Coordinates of C-alpha atoms in Angstrom, one line a residue:
M1 CA -16.7 15.0 28.3
S2 CA -17.7 15.7 24.7
K3 CA -16.8 13.4 21.8
N4 CA -14.4 16.0 20.3
T5 CA -12.6 16.4 23.6
E6 CA -12.2 12.7 24.1
L7 CA -10.9 12.3 20.5
S8 CA -8.5 15.2 20.4
T9 CA -5.3 13.2 20.0
V10 CA -4.1 10.8 17.4
P11 CA -3.7 7.8 19.8
S12 CA -7.3 8.4 21.1
F13 CA -8.7 7.2 17.8
I14 CA -7.6 3.6 18.0
R15 CA -8.4 3.3 21.7
N16 CA -11.9 4.6 20.9
T17 CA -12.3 2.1 18.1
V18 CA -11.5 -0.9 20.3
A19 CA -13.7 0.5 23.1
K20 CA -16.8 1.4 21.1
I21 CA -16.7 0.0 17.5
H22 CA -14.9 -3.3 17.2
P23 CA -13.7 -6.1 19.5
L24 CA -10.0 -6.7 19.8
D25 CA -10.1 -9.7 17.5
H26 CA -11.6 -7.7 14.6
T27 CA -9.3 -7.3 11.5
F28 CA -7.5 -3.9 11.5
L29 CA -4.7 -4.3 8.9
I30 CA -4.2 -6.5 5.9
H31 CA -0.9 -7.1 4.0
K32 CA 0.6 -9.6 1.7
V33 CA 3.3 -11.9 2.9
K34 CA 4.8 -13.9 0.1
D35 CA 1.7 -15.1 -1.8
A36 CA -1.0 -14.8 0.9
W37 CA -2.9 -11.9 2.3
V38 CA -2.5 -11.8 6.1
E39 CA -5.0 -10.2 8.4
I40 CA -3.9 -8.5 11.7
S41 CA -6.4 -7.8 14.4
Y42 CA -6.6 -4.7 16.6
G43 CA -5.5 -6.8 19.6
E44 CA -2.4 -8.1 17.8
A45 CA -1.5 -4.6 16.6
L46 CA -1.9 -3.0 20.0
E47 CA 0.3 -5.6 21.7
K48 CA 3.1 -4.6 19.3
I49 CA 2.3 -0.9 19.6
D50 CA 2.5 -1.0 23.4
A51 CA 5.7 -3.1 23.3
I52 CA 7.4 -0.6 21.1
S53 CA 6.2 2.3 23.4
A54 CA 7.8 0.4 26.3
W55 CA 11.1 0.1 24.5
F56 CA 11.1 3.8 23.5
L57 CA 10.6 4.8 27.2
H58 CA 13.3 2.3 28.3
I59 CA 15.9 3.9 26.0
G60 CA 15.0 7.4 27.2
I61 CA 12.6 8.7 24.6
R62 CA 10.4 11.4 26.1
K63 CA 7.5 13.6 25.1
G64 CA 8.4 15.9 22.2
D65 CA 11.3 13.8 20.9
R66 CA 11.3 13.4 17.2
L67 CA 11.4 9.8 15.9
S68 CA 11.9 9.2 12.2
L69 CA 10.6 6.8 9.7
I70 CA 11.9 5.9 6.2
I71 CA 9.8 2.9 5.3
E72 CA 7.2 1.7 2.8
N73 CA 3.5 1.6 3.7
G74 CA 2.6 -1.4 5.8
P75 CA 1.8 -2.7 9.3
N76 CA 5.3 -1.7 10.6
Y77 CA 4.7 1.9 9.8
V78 CA 1.4 1.8 11.8
Y79 CA 3.0 0.0 14.8
Y80 CA 5.9 2.5 15.0
D81 CA 3.7 5.6 14.4
Q82 CA 1.1 4.6 17.0
A83 CA 3.7 3.6 19.5
L84 CA 5.5 7.0 19.4
Q85 CA 2.3 9.0 19.2
Q86 CA 0.9 7.5 22.4
I87 CA 4.0 8.6 24.4
G88 CA 3.9 12.1 23.0
A89 CA 6.8 11.8 20.6
V90 CA 6.7 13.3 17.2
N91 CA 6.5 11.4 13.9
T92 CA 9.1 12.7 11.5
S93 CA 8.6 10.7 8.3
I94 CA 11.0 10.8 5.4
Y95 CA 10.1 10.1 1.8
P96 CA 11.9 6.9 0.6
T97 CA 12.8 8.7 -2.7
L98 CA 14.9 11.4 -1.0
T99 CA 18.6 11.6 -1.5
E100 CA 21.2 10.9 1.2
N101 CA 21.9 14.6 1.6
E102 CA 18.1 15.4 2.0
I103 CA 17.8 12.5 4.6
E104 CA 20.8 13.9 6.5
Y105 CA 19.3 17.4 6.4
I106 CA 15.9 16.3 7.8
L107 CA 17.5 14.1 10.5
N108 CA 19.6 17.0 11.7
D109 CA 17.0 19.7 11.3
S110 CA 14.5 17.7 13.3
G111 CA 17.0 16.4 15.8
A112 CA 15.6 12.9 15.2
R113 CA 16.5 10.4 18.0
T114 CA 15.7 7.1 16.2
I115 CA 14.9 6.0 12.6
I116 CA 13.2 2.9 11.3
C117 CA 14.4 1.8 7.9
G118 CA 12.1 -0.4 5.7
N119 CA 14.5 -2.2 3.4
P120 CA 18.3 -2.7 2.6
F121 CA 18.3 0.1 0.0
L122 CA 16.9 2.7 2.5
F123 CA 19.1 1.3 5.4
R124 CA 22.2 1.8 3.3
K125 CA 21.2 5.4 2.6
V126 CA 20.9 6.1 6.3
L127 CA 24.1 4.3 7.2
K128 CA 26.0 6.6 5.0
V129 CA 24.9 9.7 6.8
A130 CA 24.2 8.4 10.4
N131 CA 27.5 9.6 11.8
N132 CA 26.8 13.1 10.6
C133 CA 23.6 13.2 12.7
P134 CA 24.7 13.7 16.4
E135 CA 21.2 13.4 17.9
L136 CA 20.6 10.0 16.4
I137 CA 20.9 7.2 19.0
R138 CA 19.3 4.2 17.3
L139 CA 18.9 2.8 13.7
I140 CA 16.1 0.3 13.5
P141 CA 16.1 -1.9 10.3
A142 CA 12.8 -3.6 9.7
F143 CA 14.1 -6.6 7.7
D144 CA 16.2 -9.7 8.2
D145 CA 20.0 -10.0 7.9
F146 CA 20.6 -6.3 8.3
E147 CA 23.9 -7.1 10.1
K148 CA 25.6 -7.7 6.7
F149 CA 25.2 -4.0 6.1
S150 CA 25.6 -2.5 9.5
D151 CA 28.6 -4.6 10.6
K152 CA 30.7 -3.1 7.8
V153 CA 30.3 0.4 9.3
S154 CA 31.6 2.0 12.5
L155 CA 28.6 3.9 13.9
N156 CA 28.0 6.3 16.8
A157 CA 24.4 5.2 17.0
G158 CA 23.2 1.7 18.0
V159 CA 21.5 -0.7 15.6
I160 CA 18.7 -3.0 16.6
G161 CA 16.2 -4.9 14.4
F162 CA 12.6 -4.0 14.6
E163 CA 11.6 -7.6 15.6
Q164 CA 14.1 -7.4 18.5
V165 CA 12.6 -4.0 19.5
I166 CA 9.2 -5.6 19.8
A167 CA 10.6 -8.7 21.6
E168 CA 12.5 -6.6 24.1
G169 CA 9.5 -4.2 24.5
S170 CA 7.2 -7.1 25.2
K171 CA 9.4 -8.1 28.2
L172 CA 9.4 -4.5 29.4
L173 CA 5.7 -3.9 29.0
E174 CA 4.5 -4.6 32.5
Q175 CA 7.2 -2.4 33.9
Y176 CA 6.2 0.5 31.6
R177 CA 2.4 0.0 31.2
H178 CA 1.4 2.6 33.7
A179 CA 3.9 5.1 32.2
I180 CA 2.5 4.5 28.7
N181 CA -1.0 5.1 29.9
A182 CA 0.0 8.2 31.8
A183 CA 1.9 9.5 28.8
R184 CA -1.1 9.0 26.5
E185 CA -3.4 10.8 28.9
A186 CA -0.9 13.7 29.3
I187 CA -0.9 14.5 25.6
L188 CA -2.6 17.9 24.8
A189 CA -4.5 18.6 21.6
T190 CA -2.0 21.5 21.1
D191 CA 1.0 19.2 21.3
T192 CA 3.0 18.4 18.1
S193 CA 2.0 15.1 16.5
C194 CA 4.3 15.2 13.5
L195 CA 6.8 17.0 11.4
I196 CA 6.2 16.6 7.7
Y197 CA 9.0 17.9 5.5
T198 CA 7.5 19.3 2.3
S199 CA 9.4 17.9 -0.7
G200 CA 8.0 20.9 -2.4
T201 CA 8.4 22.0 -6.0
T202 CA 11.1 24.5 -5.0
G203 CA 13.7 25.1 -2.4
V204 CA 15.0 23.4 0.8
P205 CA 12.6 21.1 2.6
K206 CA 10.7 22.8 5.5
G207 CA 9.3 20.9 8.5
V208 CA 5.6 21.5 8.8
V209 CA 4.6 21.3 12.4
L210 CA 1.1 19.7 12.8
T211 CA -0.5 19.2 16.1
H212 CA -2.9 16.5 17.4
H213 CA -5.6 19.1 17.1
N214 CA -4.8 19.8 13.5
L215 CA -4.9 16.1 12.5
T216 CA -7.9 14.9 14.6
Q217 CA -10.1 17.9 13.7
N218 CA -9.2 17.5 10.0
A219 CA -10.2 13.8 10.0
I220 CA -13.4 14.5 12.0
N221 CA -14.6 17.5 10.0
S222 CA -13.7 15.8 6.7
L223 CA -16.1 13.0 7.7
I224 CA -18.9 15.5 8.4
Q225 CA -18.6 16.3 4.7
I226 CA -18.4 12.7 3.6
P227 CA -20.3 10.8 6.3
F228 CA -20.7 7.6 4.3
V229 CA -17.3 6.1 5.4
E230 CA -18.3 3.2 7.5
K231 CA -16.8 0.6 9.8
T232 CA -17.4 -2.1 7.1
D233 CA -15.3 -0.3 4.6
R234 CA -11.9 -1.4 3.4
F235 CA -9.3 1.1 2.3
L236 CA -6.4 0.2 0.0
S237 CA -3.4 2.2 0.9
F238 CA -0.6 2.8 -1.6
L239 CA 0.2 6.5 -1.6
P240 CA 3.2 7.1 0.8
L241 CA 2.2 7.5 4.4
S242 CA 5.0 10.0 4.7
H243 CA 2.6 12.3 2.7
V244 CA -0.1 14.1 4.7
F245 CA -2.9 13.1 2.3
E246 CA -2.5 9.4 2.8
R247 CA -1.8 10.0 6.5
T248 CA -5.2 11.7 6.9
I249 CA -6.9 8.7 5.1
Y250 CA -5.2 6.4 7.6
H251 CA -6.5 8.5 10.5
I252 CA -10.0 8.5 9.0
A253 CA -9.9 4.7 8.6
I254 CA -8.9 4.2 12.3
Y255 CA -11.5 6.8 13.5
R256 CA -14.3 5.0 11.6
G257 CA -13.1 1.4 12.3
S258 CA -12.5 0.7 8.6
Q259 CA -9.9 -1.9 7.5
I260 CA -6.7 -0.8 5.9
A261 CA -5.1 -3.0 3.3
F262 CA -1.6 -2.2 2.0
A263 CA -0.8 -2.5 -1.7
Q264 CA 2.5 -4.2 -2.5
S265 CA 3.6 -1.4 -4.9
L266 CA 2.3 0.9 -7.5
E267 CA 3.2 -1.6 -10.2
L268 CA 1.1 -4.3 -8.5
L269 CA -1.8 -1.9 -7.5
A270 CA -4.2 -3.2 -10.2
K271 CA -3.5 -6.8 -9.2
N272 CA -3.9 -6.0 -5.5
M273 CA -7.2 -4.2 -6.2
G274 CA -8.6 -7.4 -7.7
E275 CA -7.4 -9.4 -4.7
V276 CA -8.4 -7.1 -1.9
K277 CA -11.6 -5.7 -3.4
P278 CA -11.4 -2.3 -1.6
T279 CA -14.5 -0.1 -1.1
I280 CA -12.5 3.1 -1.0
L281 CA -9.3 4.1 -2.8
C282 CA -7.3 7.3 -2.5
C283 CA -5.2 8.3 -5.3
V284 CA -3.6 11.2 -7.2
P285 CA -4.9 12.7 -10.5
R286 CA -2.0 11.2 -12.5
L287 CA -3.1 7.6 -11.6
L288 CA -6.7 8.4 -12.6
E289 CA -5.5 9.8 -15.9
R290 CA -3.6 6.5 -16.5
I291 CA -6.7 4.4 -15.7
H292 CA -8.7 6.6 -18.1
D293 CA -6.1 6.3 -20.9
K294 CA -5.9 2.5 -20.6
A295 CA -9.6 2.1 -20.6
I296 CA -10.1 4.4 -23.6
K297 CA -7.3 2.6 -25.5
S298 CA -8.7 -0.8 -24.6
G299 CA -12.2 0.1 -25.6
T300 CA -11.4 1.8 -28.9
S301 CA -8.4 -0.3 -30.2
A302 CA -10.5 -3.3 -31.3
G303 CA -12.5 -1.3 -33.8
G304 CA -15.7 -2.4 -35.4
L305 CA -18.7 -3.4 -33.3
K306 CA -16.8 -3.5 -30.0
T307 CA -15.6 0.1 -30.3
K308 CA -19.1 1.2 -31.3
I309 CA -20.6 -0.5 -28.2
F310 CA -17.9 1.0 -26.0
L311 CA -18.5 4.6 -27.3
W312 CA -22.3 4.1 -27.1
A313 CA -22.1 3.0 -23.5
F314 CA -20.2 6.1 -22.5
E315 CA -22.7 8.3 -24.3
I316 CA -25.4 6.6 -22.2
G317 CA -23.3 7.0 -19.1
K318 CA -23.0 10.7 -19.8
K319 CA -26.7 11.2 -20.3
V320 CA -27.4 9.4 -17.0
R321 CA -24.8 11.5 -15.2
L322 CA -26.2 14.8 -16.6
V323 CA -29.8 13.8 -15.6
Q324 CA -28.6 13.0 -12.1
E325 CA -26.6 16.1 -11.8
A326 CA -29.8 18.1 -12.6
G327 CA -31.4 16.4 -9.6
K328 CA -33.7 14.1 -11.7
S329 CA -34.0 10.4 -12.3
P330 CA -33.4 8.7 -15.7
N331 CA -36.6 7.8 -17.6
V332 CA -37.5 4.1 -18.3
I333 CA -35.7 4.0 -21.7
L334 CA -32.5 5.6 -20.4
K335 CA -32.6 3.2 -17.4
A336 CA -32.9 0.2 -19.6
Q337 CA -30.1 1.5 -21.9
H338 CA -27.9 2.1 -18.9
G339 CA -28.5 -1.4 -17.6
I340 CA -27.2 -2.7 -21.0
A341 CA -24.2 -0.4 -20.9
E342 CA -23.4 -1.5 -17.4
K343 CA -23.5 -5.2 -18.3
L344 CA -21.5 -4.9 -21.6
V345 CA -18.9 -2.3 -20.7
F346 CA -18.9 -0.6 -17.3
S347 CA -19.0 -3.8 -15.2
K348 CA -15.9 -5.1 -17.0
I349 CA -13.9 -2.0 -16.2
K350 CA -15.2 -2.0 -12.6
E351 CA -14.2 -5.6 -12.1
K352 CA -10.5 -4.6 -12.5
T353 CA -10.9 -2.4 -9.4
G354 CA -12.3 -5.4 -7.4
G355 CA -15.9 -4.6 -8.2
Q356 CA -16.7 -3.2 -4.7
L357 CA -15.6 0.5 -5.0
K358 CA -18.1 2.9 -3.4
F359 CA -16.0 5.9 -4.3
M360 CA -12.4 7.1 -4.9
V361 CA -10.8 10.2 -3.4
S362 CA -8.4 12.2 -5.5
G363 CA -6.0 14.6 -3.9
G364 CA -2.5 16.0 -4.2
G365 CA -3.3 18.1 -7.3
A366 CA -6.2 19.3 -9.5
L367 CA -8.1 16.6 -11.3
P368 CA -8.7 17.5 -15.0
K369 CA -12.4 18.0 -15.6
N370 CA -12.6 15.5 -18.4
I371 CA -11.1 12.7 -16.2
G372 CA -13.7 13.3 -13.4
E373 CA -16.5 13.2 -16.0
F374 CA -15.1 9.9 -17.5
F375 CA -15.4 8.2 -14.1
G376 CA -18.8 9.8 -13.5
D377 CA -20.0 8.4 -16.8
L378 CA -18.7 5.0 -15.8
G379 CA -20.6 5.2 -12.5
I380 CA -17.6 5.5 -10.2
V381 CA -17.8 8.5 -7.9
I382 CA -14.6 10.6 -7.6
L383 CA -14.5 12.8 -4.6
E384 CA -11.9 15.5 -5.1
G385 CA -10.2 17.0 -2.0
F386 CA -8.0 20.0 -1.8
G387 CA -5.4 21.1 0.7
L388 CA -1.7 21.4 1.5
T389 CA 0.7 19.9 4.0
E390 CA 0.4 23.2 5.9
T391 CA -3.4 22.8 6.2
S392 CA -3.4 19.3 7.7
P393 CA -4.3 18.9 4.7
V394 CA -8.0 19.0 3.8
M395 CA -9.7 22.4 3.2
A396 CA -12.4 21.3 0.9
V397 CA -13.8 18.1 -0.4
T398 CA -16.6 17.2 -2.9
E399 CA -20.0 16.2 -1.5
R400 CA -21.2 13.0 -3.0
H401 CA -24.6 14.4 -3.9
R402 CA -23.1 17.6 -5.4
V403 CA -20.3 16.6 -7.7
I404 CA -19.2 19.6 -9.8
Y405 CA -16.4 18.4 -12.1
G406 CA -13.5 20.8 -12.2
T407 CA -14.0 21.9 -8.6
V408 CA -12.6 20.6 -5.3
G409 CA -15.9 20.8 -3.4
R410 CA -17.3 22.5 -0.4
I411 CA -15.3 24.0 2.5
I412 CA -15.1 21.6 5.5
P413 CA -16.6 22.6 8.8
G414 CA -14.7 24.8 11.3
I415 CA -12.5 26.8 8.9
E416 CA -12.8 29.9 6.8
V417 CA -11.5 30.1 3.2
A418 CA -11.2 33.4 1.4
I419 CA -10.2 34.6 -2.1
Q420 CA -7.8 37.6 -1.9
N421 CA -6.6 39.9 -4.7
V422 CA -2.9 39.1 -5.2
D423 CA -1.9 42.7 -5.8
T424 CA -4.3 44.8 -3.6
K425 CA -4.8 42.2 -0.9
H426 CA -8.6 43.0 -1.0
I427 CA -10.6 40.0 0.1
Y428 CA -13.4 39.2 -2.4
S429 CA -15.2 36.7 -0.3
I430 CA -15.0 34.6 2.9
Q431 CA -16.7 31.2 2.7
T432 CA -17.4 28.6 5.4
H433 CA -19.2 25.3 5.4
D434 CA -22.2 27.0 7.0
N435 CA -22.6 30.0 4.6
F436 CA -22.5 27.7 1.5
K437 CA -24.7 28.8 -1.4
E438 CA -25.0 27.0 -4.7
D439 CA -24.9 30.2 -6.7
T440 CA -21.8 31.7 -5.1
L441 CA -19.4 32.9 -7.8
T442 CA -16.3 35.0 -7.0
E443 CA -13.4 36.7 -8.7
E444 CA -10.2 34.8 -9.0
G445 CA -7.4 35.4 -6.5
E446 CA -5.1 33.7 -4.0
I447 CA -6.8 31.2 -1.7
I448 CA -6.2 31.9 2.0
V449 CA -7.4 30.0 5.0
R450 CA -7.7 30.1 8.8
G451 CA -9.0 27.8 11.4
H452 CA -8.3 24.4 12.9
C453 CA -6.4 23.1 9.8
V454 CA -3.6 25.7 9.8
M455 CA -0.2 24.4 10.9
K456 CA 1.6 25.6 14.0
G457 CA 4.4 26.8 11.7
Y458 CA 7.6 25.7 10.1
W459 CA 10.0 23.9 12.4
N460 CA 12.8 26.2 13.5
K461 CA 11.8 28.8 10.8
P462 CA 9.9 31.6 12.4
E463 CA 10.7 34.1 9.7
E464 CA 9.4 31.8 7.0
T465 CA 6.3 31.0 9.1
A466 CA 5.6 34.8 9.3
T467 CA 5.7 35.1 5.5
V468 CA 2.8 32.6 5.1
I469 CA 0.7 33.2 8.2
D470 CA -0.3 36.9 8.4
S471 CA -1.2 38.9 11.5
H472 CA -4.9 38.0 11.1
G473 CA -4.2 34.3 11.2
W474 CA -4.7 33.7 7.5
F475 CA -2.5 31.1 5.9
H476 CA -1.6 32.1 2.3
T477 CA -1.7 29.0 0.2
G478 CA 0.0 30.3 -2.9
D479 CA -2.8 28.7 -4.9
I480 CA -4.9 30.7 -7.3
G481 CA -8.6 30.0 -7.5
R482 CA -12.2 31.1 -7.0
F483 CA -15.6 29.9 -5.8
F484 CA -17.8 28.5 -8.5
R485 CA -21.3 27.3 -7.8
G486 CA -20.4 27.4 -4.1
N487 CA -17.5 25.0 -4.5
L488 CA -13.8 25.9 -4.4
Q489 CA -12.1 25.8 -7.9
I490 CA -8.3 25.7 -8.3
T491 CA -6.5 27.3 -11.2
D492 CA -2.9 26.8 -10.4
R493 CA 0.0 27.6 -8.0
L494 CA 0.8 31.3 -7.9
K495 CA 4.5 30.6 -8.2
N496 CA 3.8 28.4 -11.3
M497 CA 2.4 31.3 -13.2
L498 CA 4.2 32.2 -16.4
V499 CA 4.3 35.8 -17.6
N500 CA 5.3 36.0 -21.2
A501 CA 7.4 38.8 -22.8
Y502 CA 4.2 40.7 -23.6
G503 CA 2.9 40.6 -20.0
K504 CA 0.2 38.0 -20.4
N505 CA -0.3 35.6 -17.6
I506 CA -0.4 31.8 -18.3
Y507 CA -1.2 29.2 -15.6
P508 CA 0.5 26.0 -16.7
T509 CA -1.7 23.4 -15.1
P510 CA -5.0 24.0 -17.1
V511 CA -3.0 24.4 -20.3
E512 CA -1.0 21.2 -19.6
N513 CA -4.3 19.3 -18.8
T514 CA -5.6 20.3 -22.2
Y515 CA -2.7 18.6 -24.0
L516 CA -2.9 15.6 -21.6
K517 CA -6.2 14.8 -23.2
S518 CA -4.1 13.3 -26.0
P519 CA -3.6 9.5 -25.6
K520 CA -0.2 10.0 -27.1
I521 CA 1.0 12.2 -24.2
E522 CA 2.0 11.0 -20.7
Q523 CA 3.5 14.3 -19.3
V524 CA 3.7 17.9 -20.3
F525 CA 6.0 20.5 -18.8
L526 CA 5.2 24.1 -19.9
V527 CA 7.9 26.8 -20.1
G528 CA 7.7 30.4 -21.3
D529 CA 8.2 32.8 -18.4
K530 CA 9.5 36.1 -19.8
R531 CA 9.7 34.5 -23.2
E532 CA 7.9 35.4 -26.4
Y533 CA 5.8 32.2 -26.6
I534 CA 5.0 29.0 -24.8
A535 CA 7.1 25.9 -25.3
A536 CA 7.1 22.5 -23.7
I537 CA 8.9 19.3 -22.8
I538 CA 6.6 16.5 -23.8
V539 CA 6.8 12.9 -22.5
P540 CA 5.0 10.4 -24.8
A541 CA 2.8 7.6 -23.6
R542 CA 5.3 4.8 -23.9
E543 CA 3.0 1.9 -24.7
T544 CA 1.2 3.8 -27.4
L545 CA 4.5 5.0 -28.9
Q546 CA 5.9 1.5 -28.9
E547 CA 2.9 0.1 -30.6
T548 CA 2.6 2.8 -33.2
F549 CA 6.3 2.7 -34.2
N550 CA 7.0 -0.9 -33.4
L551 CA 9.8 0.1 -30.9
Q552 CA 11.6 -2.3 -28.6
N553 CA 12.5 -1.6 -25.0
D554 CA 16.1 -0.7 -25.8
F555 CA 14.8 2.4 -27.6
F556 CA 14.1 3.8 -24.1
E557 CA 17.5 2.8 -22.8
R558 CA 19.4 5.0 -25.3
P559 CA 21.6 7.7 -23.7
E560 CA 20.0 10.6 -25.6
V561 CA 17.5 12.3 -23.3
F562 CA 15.4 13.6 -26.2
I563 CA 13.9 12.0 -29.2
D564 CA 14.6 13.7 -32.5
D565 CA 13.0 11.1 -34.9
K566 CA 11.0 13.2 -37.4
E567 CA 8.1 10.8 -37.7
I568 CA 7.7 10.7 -33.9
V569 CA 8.0 14.5 -33.7
E570 CA 5.3 14.9 -36.4
W571 CA 3.1 12.3 -34.7
I572 CA 3.2 14.2 -31.4
G573 CA 2.9 17.5 -33.3
A574 CA -0.4 16.5 -34.8
D575 CA -2.0 16.3 -31.4
I576 CA -0.3 19.5 -30.2
R577 CA -1.9 21.3 -33.1
K578 CA -5.3 19.6 -32.5
Y579 CA -5.6 20.5 -28.8
S580 CA -4.1 23.9 -29.3
N581 CA -7.4 24.9 -30.9
E582 CA -9.0 24.7 -27.4
L583 CA -6.7 27.4 -26.0
A584 CA -6.1 31.1 -26.4
K585 CA -3.4 31.8 -28.9
F586 CA -0.9 33.0 -26.3
E587 CA -1.4 29.8 -24.3
R588 CA -0.6 27.4 -27.2
I589 CA 2.6 25.4 -27.5
K590 CA 4.7 26.8 -30.4
S591 CA 7.8 24.6 -29.9
F592 CA 8.5 21.4 -28.0
K593 CA 11.0 18.7 -27.3
I594 CA 10.1 15.0 -26.7
K595 CA 11.7 13.5 -23.6
R596 CA 12.5 9.8 -24.0
N597 CA 11.6 8.8 -20.4
P598 CA 9.2 10.3 -17.8
F599 CA 10.2 12.9 -15.2
S600 CA 10.8 10.8 -12.1
M601 CA 10.9 11.0 -8.3
D602 CA 14.3 9.1 -8.3
E603 CA 15.8 12.0 -10.4
G604 CA 14.2 14.6 -8.0
E605 CA 12.1 16.0 -10.9
I606 CA 8.6 15.3 -9.4
T607 CA 7.1 15.2 -5.9
P608 CA 5.5 12.1 -4.3
T609 CA 2.2 13.3 -5.6
M610 CA 3.6 13.4 -9.1
K611 CA 3.7 17.2 -9.5
A612 CA 6.6 18.7 -11.4
K613 CA 9.4 20.5 -9.5
R614 CA 9.6 23.5 -11.8
K615 CA 12.8 25.0 -10.6
V616 CA 14.6 21.6 -10.7
I617 CA 13.5 20.8 -14.2
E618 CA 14.1 24.3 -15.5
K619 CA 17.6 24.3 -14.2
K620 CA 18.4 20.7 -15.3
Y621 CA 17.2 21.2 -18.8
A622 CA 18.1 24.9 -19.2
A623 CA 20.2 24.5 -22.3
D624 CA 17.5 22.3 -24.0
I625 CA 14.8 24.8 -23.1
D626 CA 16.9 27.6 -24.6
E627 CA 17.0 25.7 -27.9
L628 CA 13.2 25.9 -28.0
Y629 CA 13.5 29.7 -28.4
I630 CA 15.8 29.9 -31.4
G631 CA 14.0 32.4 -33.6
E632 CA 11.2 34.8 -32.7
T633 CA 7.4 35.0 -33.0
E634 CA 5.0 37.9 -33.0
E635 CA 2.7 38.7 -30.1
D636 CA -0.7 36.9 -30.3

């Protein structure tokens, strides 16, 4: 039997790891309990996983049943997921930030039978809608004293604590061990592994159906592209496992035998990095932008000699990066200078990441070119990946020895990616991993893909599936891009494109990224579709704003959504004018409002990967956006 046949299902990964890579007593998971980091071995994890599987079978869960999770990253997610996967059930994760109505919709659309809830806040959300979900038979709170919430409610479904599930399952294990093993062996690569409901930037959530083949092939082929993930590595997990990007990293870690440590929260990420000392970190562009902004601010705020040394170090880092990108080695003088820069500046920044990082993977959105170059100058490799939930997700990822900033890398093995004219549907070029050429340059168009990564379809939505997967098997991503120097390069989402009143096309993302170079700006939301000019809602960088104008925290608690202080408006306006010079006239922001607080997931304004939900924001702030268009301007 070939390796790919053996490892064609999600539960086969962990079984292979304990059979061929690590002994059962080797550390698998790491999490913080109170003030101490606790290590969990493969053996300990598998005991709980098998116990939960036994309990599932005992209550009548069968192959194909959807089992839901609304829980933070941590060992309990892994136990529950691996337990359901190995009996052929379907992981139906729900983002913790979703509303009660959205949770109810997903539970009913999927027909979920059970749901694990990570904390009292999430449990209370589920309690409010549970009786509206007729297929739901068990609620499983994964925390203590849950009875004080559930005892107040008359429920159709049963409630049982996660610890009790494991305890009961342990007693049932011998009775069900053969059935568990048989169920695991009976899983086909074509069987459904998970439903992932796209939060999306528009519309009602759709359940993306991904098979075991989709997920295992995506992990295996991504690793062909980045073969230097090793069994000695340690991942730090903090992006939600309900998102396909982090889920893939979790599969890769298990496949390779790498350890997985769980950050306590985004707020404690920096502290946790120092404690855990990860070798690999996966993140979204917005986080890297924040690290960049803080490093620049810290390095330049002191003034005098310290600032000169900081800027000099990054000039040296840039020279070294450019030499290495040209396939050469730095000369003796540049090497010596780089050693000094490393000691005086770079090492201090790297220490804050734990000092052990081999590389970081950025996904979930396009990484601005200047941010990638900053980390390259610093000596931290950023590998950028690209894909969608519907593509399992990875379609392309940067090769470590061929980093071309502003691109998302080479196509992974086993799939085809093409660029198609949006209007004529003419295909300019079809690229694969094997036909890669460094001088490939194509026209811009919609990115389409076919192969092992393409989803089975949208759950219960055959018509919507047919609109995105054509008769030739091509999945239409809705992303605009091209091939540049052989690598895939993303411009923006097709549906994000703004067409001004004069018929000129503006893609918001590259324009927004230009303005995000300003240390004064945290978020930019461009508007201007069918309008005479481009306008924007700007969110200032809070810390910089507070320091510049000596503002207290209560300034950000005021009820007014927008800031109209003339000094602050002019302060932001100066950088709007400065960075506008890098853009075509019709792309420049002519009018803007300053939003007091950031767009947030809690308000439903951004996705879990921090991308703006355009329709939500445009509708919510419609009257404010209209105010940006009082008066007219001439065509540029």
